[in-house]
Amino acid sequence: MNKFYITTAILYTNAPPHIGFALELLQADVLARYNRLVGNETWFLTGTDEHGTTVVKGAEKHGKPVEEFVDEMAGLARKLTKILNISNNDFIRTTDKERHWPAVIKFWNELVEAGGLYKKKYKGSYCVGHESFIKKSELIDGRCPLHKTIPEEVEEENWFFRLTKHKKELKQKIESGEFKIVPESRIKEVLNLIDDAEDISFSRPVSSLKWGIPVPNDPEQTMYVWADALTNYISAMGYKDNTEQFQKFWPADVHLIGKDILRFHVIYWPAMLLSAGLPLPKAIYVHGFITVGGEKMSKTVGNIIDPFALVEKYGVDPVRYFLLREISSAEDGDFSYKKLEERYNGDLANGLGNLVSRVATLIENNMDGELIYDSAKRKAQSVKLEGYEKAIEEFRLHDALGEIWKTVADANKYVDERKPWLEAKESPERFLETIIVLVSAIHDVAWLLQPFLPETSEKIFNIFDAPQSETIPEGHSFHVKKGKALFPKFS
Ligand SMILES: [Zn+2]
């Protein structure tokens, strides 16, 4: 038995969770559920990043004390994991003074001891939106390319992290594949980022950043986001006390992140770990952004998609299906209600829902709902298992779903071709063969769907009283009750 430890990035609590975070949770959930299914001891962590000036501003905007505001935002993030049926084992908050803070302080002290931190006067362009210094070379017309604001000129004395010391080792680990970046197409970009990387500011004066973790033995300074937030991946696992849990699960097998925080996860975090003498995560999986009607989501455009409203309207599995199928795992993808409803009616209602309903009806009407499994009558291997597994292992979750839906389409076509409603009257032997092939296909689909659409998968197992095992045991008796439609047509 192998272990599998996966994390999402932690949600920044300056605003309620958006659909991008929903996508990240879903992708991580599929990987976690898949690993449990194949028997790996799995741990899935998510949580919230709650410090920093932008959070304080968010609280002010809502007229709330910051503690109350972050409680509320973290509550919403948790609620999102529930309504999306996310199977996370733990949820860490960076304001957690019992679990998180002591671990961060220990980590900071380890860096100091290793000579990884030093104090330095620094002058530069500071983007408030980024909450960080931004290089002059990154500005476009003197403005931050992301926030479109003119950065402030700031001079401060801060703690700096000796990142440059680890550049060579980090490059070597990426080039050798020991530290994996998925998709591989990003490796070149990452190596360039490492070449350009400099030592980074690791703290801010208390006067400009109050809402954070104090630097040990330096009351004038607050830790900046790097040591504060990235460490959640180890604090939640018991790094402080070097628990069994930590020893078993660290290093993480996958940190799943958005492309906007690539640099932090492929350079800053691993360099910090190298400095503290800890092993690096095995892989960083990078997903893209969701656009809406081809545009970036933003408050000013008013095109932000609320994941709560989406689940309310369409149900959890249709939302899971759409986001995981429509959006290529490692690339940008576009959201639209039209596409969602097309996928719903096409793939779910007319595809899977129709298949399940047709086959269940045939068994109810012609066999009193009873079917004994006889593998000799099964003609074909229905699901291309290899393609499915390979797709999941290569972080092409959309393709894994594509493999399943090929089977759904083949099975529906098979019904059309064999016309089992005629076979039932004219050739019971042939009818039985057809039904065994179809029930086998449905069983396999339900089995492989478990990581993606756990509720739907469960419903299908229940409709057919099918065995929840990878293969159907010889002689298994199915008791079929069609019940309600899996996906009532959406009009
Ligand atoms: Zn900015």
mmCIF file of C-alpha atoms and ligand atoms in Angstrom, residues 127-132 134 144-149, ligand 1:
data_model
loop_
_atom_site.group_PDB
_atom_site.id
_atom_site.type_symbol
_atom_site.label_atom_id
_atom_site.label_comp_id
_atom_site.label_asym_id
_atom_site.label_seq_id
_atom_site.Cartn_x
_atom_site.Cartn_y
_atom_site.Cartn_z
ATOM 1 C CA CYS A 127 2.103 46.631 -5.505
ATOM 2 C CA VAL A 128 -0.612 46.787 -2.866
ATOM 3 C CA GLY A 129 -2.799 44.355 -4.825
ATOM 4 C CA HIS A 130 0.011 41.796 -4.921
ATOM 5 C CA GLU A 131 1.055 42.652 -1.386
ATOM 6 C CA SER A 132 4.593 42.356 -2.648
ATOM 7 C CA ILE A 134 7.278 43.969 -8.054
ATOM 8 C CA CYS A 144 1.281 46.305 -12.399
ATOM 9 C CA PRO A 145 0.155 44.128 -15.321
ATOM 10 C CA LEU A 146 -2.331 42.285 -13.107
ATOM 11 C CA HIS A 147 -3.774 45.063 -10.950
ATOM 12 C CA LYS A 148 -3.307 47.931 -13.415
ATOM 13 C CA THR A 149 -2.217 50.179 -10.542
HETATM 14 ZN ZN ZN B 1 -0.159 43.850 -8.614
#
